[in-house]
Amino acid sequence: MKDPSLRRSLALFRGFLREPSDPRGFYELLARDAADQVERYEPLAGRVVVDVGGGGGHFTEEFRRRGAQGFLFEPEPRELTAARRRPPEGAVVADGYLLPLADGTADICFCSNVLEHVADPRTFLSELIRVTRPGGLIYVSFTNWLSPWGGHEWAPWHYLGAERARRRYERRTGRPAKHVLGENLFPVHVGATLRQVRARDDVTVVSARARYWPFLPGLVTRVPLLREFATWNLLLILRRCP
Ligand SMILES: C[S@@+](CC[C@H](N)C(=O)[O-])C[C@H]1O[C@@H](n2cnc3c(N)ncnc32)[C@H](O)[C@@H]1O
């Protein structure tokens, strides 16, 4: 599907709404979409692709389908089996802060929707860059805190305070919330993250855009304040400096 286009964004949104009943269908769609995005910058065939915090491995499987040597690193054994029966062969239980990889191993380091789940995104990003070879590509996306989906399962009530939103979710569903602010969900912002990556001397920012937007995805991330609410999910394409 053409990216950006209204058709693509609507298909992703419909898939997202169906996620509770068809997680596999949604994640396979998302994986095809992300692989298309990566291939705009770097072919996948024949490349070593490291998927950090890759959950059930739907992205790794799509990368392999396209001829890449895909490797999945995921710290939570439960996540490995959440949306499917069996994780991809060779999946490694490992923390993204400390990957069991030598410097410069990956042609492409891929990390989707993990940054907002770590307490120290700057150090986490440094590890992604460390394992990427000079000239290699780093794909990082995250849902920023002030996005309408920033509070995850308790969104959009996080605008009224995280604790209140979480309690409301638990009261309404009778289930414990998966995310707790300060434990496994952290407020990450678009402007601060952009300033942080632009200040680094080990990567260049190839693209900074709203991952799911149907039009002008690069423009929205340039407008201070508006970008915190309208980006939804920031996609950074970085290239490691030679
Ligand atoms: C919202 S899920 C995203 C899963 C998948 N990447 C995707 O986009 O569908 C967040 C993932 O981040 C992982 N995660 C949390 N802390 C991590 C860490 N320190 N290192 C690597 N992954 C981590 C979680 O276990 C979980 O699988």
Coordinates of C-alpha atoms and ligand atoms in Angstrom, one line a residue:
M1 CA 0.0 0.0 0.0
K2 CA 1.2 3.4 -0.9
D3 CA 2.7 5.3 2.1
P4 CA 1.6 8.0 2.8
S5 CA -2.0 7.5 1.6
L6 CA -5.4 7.6 3.2
R7 CA -6.1 4.0 2.1
R8 CA -3.1 2.7 4.0
S9 CA -3.8 4.7 7.1
L10 CA -7.4 3.5 7.1
A11 CA -6.4 -0.1 6.6
L12 CA -3.9 0.1 9.6
F13 CA -6.5 1.8 11.7
R14 CA -9.2 -0.8 10.9
G15 CA -6.6 -3.5 11.7
F16 CA -5.8 -1.8 15.0
L17 CA -9.5 -1.8 16.0
R18 CA -9.8 -5.5 15.2
E19 CA -6.6 -6.2 17.1
P20 CA -8.3 -7.6 20.2
S21 CA -10.1 -10.3 18.2
D22 CA -7.5 -10.7 15.4
P23 CA -4.0 -9.8 16.8
R24 CA -2.2 -11.9 14.3
G25 CA -4.0 -10.3 11.3
F26 CA -3.2 -6.8 12.7
Y27 CA 0.5 -7.5 13.4
E28 CA 1.1 -9.2 10.1
L29 CA -0.4 -6.1 8.4
L30 CA 1.8 -3.8 10.5
A31 CA 4.9 -5.9 9.8
R32 CA 4.3 -5.8 6.0
D33 CA 3.9 -2.0 6.3
A34 CA 7.0 -1.5 8.4
A35 CA 9.1 -3.7 6.1
D36 CA 7.9 -1.6 3.1
Q37 CA 9.0 1.5 5.1
V38 CA 12.5 0.0 5.7
E39 CA 12.9 -1.0 2.1
R40 CA 12.5 2.6 1.0
Y41 CA 15.9 3.2 2.5
E42 CA 17.6 -0.2 2.5
P43 CA 16.8 -3.5 0.8
L44 CA 16.1 -6.3 3.2
A45 CA 17.2 -9.2 1.1
G46 CA 20.6 -10.5 2.3
R47 CA 20.8 -8.1 5.2
V48 CA 21.3 -8.8 8.9
V49 CA 18.3 -7.3 10.7
V50 CA 18.1 -7.1 14.4
D51 CA 14.6 -6.6 15.9
V52 CA 14.9 -5.3 19.4
G53 CA 11.8 -5.7 21.7
G54 CA 10.1 -7.4 18.8
G55 CA 7.4 -9.0 20.9
G56 CA 5.9 -12.1 19.1
G57 CA 8.3 -11.7 16.2
H58 CA 5.8 -10.7 13.4
F59 CA 8.4 -8.2 12.1
T60 CA 11.2 -10.7 12.2
E61 CA 9.1 -13.2 10.3
E62 CA 8.3 -10.6 7.6
F63 CA 12.0 -9.6 7.3
R64 CA 12.9 -13.3 6.8
R65 CA 10.2 -13.7 4.2
R66 CA 11.8 -10.9 2.3
G67 CA 15.2 -12.6 2.3
A68 CA 16.8 -10.9 5.4
Q69 CA 18.6 -12.7 8.1
G70 CA 16.3 -11.6 10.9
F71 CA 17.1 -11.9 14.6
L72 CA 14.6 -11.3 17.3
F73 CA 15.6 -10.0 20.8
E74 CA 12.8 -9.8 23.4
P75 CA 13.2 -9.6 27.2
E76 CA 9.8 -10.9 28.1
P77 CA 9.2 -14.6 27.4
R78 CA 5.4 -13.9 27.7
E79 CA 5.5 -11.4 24.9
L80 CA 7.2 -14.0 22.6
T81 CA 4.0 -16.1 22.6
A82 CA 1.4 -13.3 23.0
A83 CA 0.0 -13.1 19.5
R84 CA 0.9 -16.4 18.1
R85 CA 1.5 -20.0 19.0
R86 CA 5.3 -20.2 18.4
P87 CA 7.9 -17.4 18.3
P88 CA 10.3 -17.4 15.3
E89 CA 13.1 -19.9 15.4
G90 CA 16.2 -18.7 17.3
A91 CA 14.4 -15.9 19.2
V92 CA 16.6 -14.7 22.0
V93 CA 15.4 -13.5 25.4
A94 CA 17.5 -10.4 25.9
D95 CA 17.3 -6.9 27.2
G96 CA 17.7 -4.1 24.6
Y97 CA 20.0 -2.2 27.0
L98 CA 22.6 -4.9 26.8
L99 CA 22.3 -6.8 23.6
P100 CA 24.4 -10.0 23.3
L101 CA 25.9 -8.7 20.0
A102 CA 29.3 -7.4 18.9
D103 CA 29.6 -3.8 17.8
G104 CA 28.4 -3.2 14.2
T105 CA 26.7 -6.6 13.8
A106 CA 23.5 -5.3 12.1
D107 CA 22.9 -3.8 8.7
I108 CA 19.6 -2.7 10.0
C109 CA 18.5 -2.3 13.6
F110 CA 14.7 -2.2 14.0
C111 CA 12.9 -1.2 17.1
S112 CA 9.1 -0.6 16.9
N113 CA 7.2 0.9 19.9
V114 CA 9.7 0.1 22.6
L115 CA 11.3 3.4 23.4
E116 CA 8.3 4.6 25.5
H117 CA 8.6 1.4 27.6
V118 CA 12.1 2.0 28.8
A119 CA 13.2 4.4 31.6
D120 CA 16.3 5.7 29.8
P121 CA 15.6 6.0 26.1
R122 CA 18.9 7.8 25.5
T123 CA 21.0 4.9 26.7
F124 CA 18.7 2.4 25.0
L125 CA 19.2 4.2 21.7
S126 CA 23.0 4.2 22.2
E127 CA 22.8 0.4 22.4
L128 CA 20.8 0.2 19.1
I129 CA 23.4 2.4 17.5
R130 CA 26.3 0.4 18.9
V131 CA 25.1 -2.9 17.3
T132 CA 24.5 -1.2 13.9
R133 CA 27.4 -1.2 11.4
P134 CA 28.7 2.2 10.2
G135 CA 26.5 3.2 7.3
G136 CA 23.7 0.9 8.6
L137 CA 20.1 1.9 9.2
I138 CA 18.3 2.3 12.4
Y139 CA 14.5 2.3 12.4
V140 CA 13.0 3.5 15.7
S141 CA 9.4 4.4 16.3
F142 CA 7.5 5.1 19.5
T143 CA 4.1 6.5 20.7
N144 CA 4.9 9.8 22.4
W145 CA 3.2 10.6 25.7
L146 CA 1.0 13.5 24.5
S147 CA -0.3 11.4 21.6
P148 CA -4.0 10.5 21.9
W149 CA -2.7 6.9 22.3
G150 CA 0.1 7.9 24.7
G151 CA -1.6 6.3 27.7
H152 CA -2.0 3.0 25.8
E153 CA -4.9 1.0 27.2
W154 CA -5.9 3.9 29.5
A155 CA -5.8 6.5 26.7
P156 CA -7.1 9.2 26.1
W157 CA -7.7 9.6 29.8
H158 CA -4.0 10.1 30.5
Y159 CA -4.5 13.7 29.5
L160 CA -6.3 14.0 32.9
G161 CA -3.4 12.3 34.8
A162 CA -1.9 8.9 34.4
E163 CA -2.9 7.5 37.8
R164 CA -6.5 8.6 37.5
A165 CA -6.6 7.1 33.9
R166 CA -5.2 3.8 35.1
R167 CA -7.6 3.5 38.0
R168 CA -10.5 4.4 35.7
Y169 CA -9.4 1.6 33.2
E170 CA -9.3 -1.0 36.0
R171 CA -12.6 0.1 37.4
R172 CA -14.3 -0.1 34.0
T173 CA -12.8 -3.4 32.8
G174 CA -12.3 -5.2 36.1
R175 CA -8.8 -6.1 34.8
P176 CA -5.4 -4.9 36.0
A177 CA -3.9 -2.5 33.5
K178 CA -0.9 -3.8 31.6
H179 CA 1.0 -0.5 31.9
V180 CA 1.9 1.5 34.9
L181 CA 3.5 4.9 34.5
G182 CA 7.1 4.9 35.7
E183 CA 7.3 1.1 35.7
N184 CA 6.8 0.0 32.1
L185 CA 5.5 3.1 30.4
F186 CA 7.4 6.5 30.4
P187 CA 6.6 9.9 29.0
V188 CA 8.7 10.3 25.9
H189 CA 8.3 13.5 23.8
V190 CA 8.7 14.3 20.1
G191 CA 10.6 17.6 20.5
A192 CA 13.0 16.4 23.2
T193 CA 13.8 13.1 21.3
L194 CA 14.4 15.0 18.0
R195 CA 16.8 17.4 19.8
Q196 CA 18.5 14.4 21.4
V197 CA 19.1 12.5 18.2
R198 CA 20.1 15.6 16.2
A199 CA 22.7 16.4 18.8
R200 CA 24.4 13.0 18.5
D201 CA 27.6 12.7 16.4
D202 CA 27.2 9.0 15.7
V203 CA 24.1 9.1 13.6
T204 CA 22.4 11.3 11.0
V205 CA 18.7 11.8 11.0
V206 CA 17.5 10.6 7.5
S207 CA 13.8 11.1 8.3
A208 CA 11.6 12.1 11.2
R209 CA 7.9 11.6 10.5
A210 CA 4.6 10.6 11.8
R211 CA 4.6 6.8 11.2
Y212 CA 0.9 6.3 10.4
W213 CA -0.1 9.7 9.0
P214 CA -1.9 9.7 5.6
F215 CA -0.5 13.0 4.4
L216 CA 2.5 15.4 5.0
P217 CA 3.9 13.0 7.6
G218 CA 7.2 14.9 7.8
L219 CA 5.6 18.3 8.2
V220 CA 3.7 17.6 11.4
T221 CA 6.9 16.7 13.3
R222 CA 8.3 20.2 12.5
V223 CA 5.7 22.2 14.4
P224 CA 6.6 22.6 18.1
L225 CA 3.7 21.8 20.5
L226 CA 1.4 20.7 17.7
R227 CA 3.7 17.7 17.0
E228 CA 3.3 16.5 20.6
F229 CA -0.4 16.0 20.0
A230 CA -0.7 15.3 16.3
T231 CA 2.2 13.0 15.5
W232 CA 0.7 9.9 17.3
N233 CA 3.8 7.9 16.7
L234 CA 7.2 9.2 15.8
L235 CA 9.2 7.3 13.2
L236 CA 12.9 8.0 13.1
I237 CA 15.1 6.7 10.3
L238 CA 18.8 7.1 11.4
R239 CA 22.0 6.2 9.7
R240 CA 25.0 5.3 11.7
C241 CA 27.9 7.6 10.8
P242 CA 30.9 5.9 9.0
Ligands
LIG1 C1 4.3 -2.4 22.7 S1 5.4 -3.8 22.7 C2 6.0 -3.6 21.0 C3 6.3 -5.0 20.4 C4 6.7 -4.9 18.9 N1 8.0 -4.3 18.8 C5 5.7 -4.2 18.1 O1 5.9 -3.1 17.6 O2 4.5 -4.7 18.0 C6 6.7 -3.3 23.6 C7 7.8 -4.3 23.7 O3 9.0 -3.7 24.3 C8 9.6 -4.7 25.0 N2 10.6 -4.1 25.9 C9 10.3 -3.5 27.1 N3 11.5 -3.1 27.7 C10 12.5 -3.6 26.9 C11 13.9 -3.6 27.0 N4 14.6 -3.1 28.0 N5 14.6 -4.2 26.0 C12 14.0 -4.7 24.9 N6 12.6 -4.7 24.8 C13 11.9 -4.2 25.8 C14 8.4 -5.4 25.7 O4 8.8 -6.6 26.2 C15 7.5 -5.5 24.5 O5 7.6 -6.6 23.8

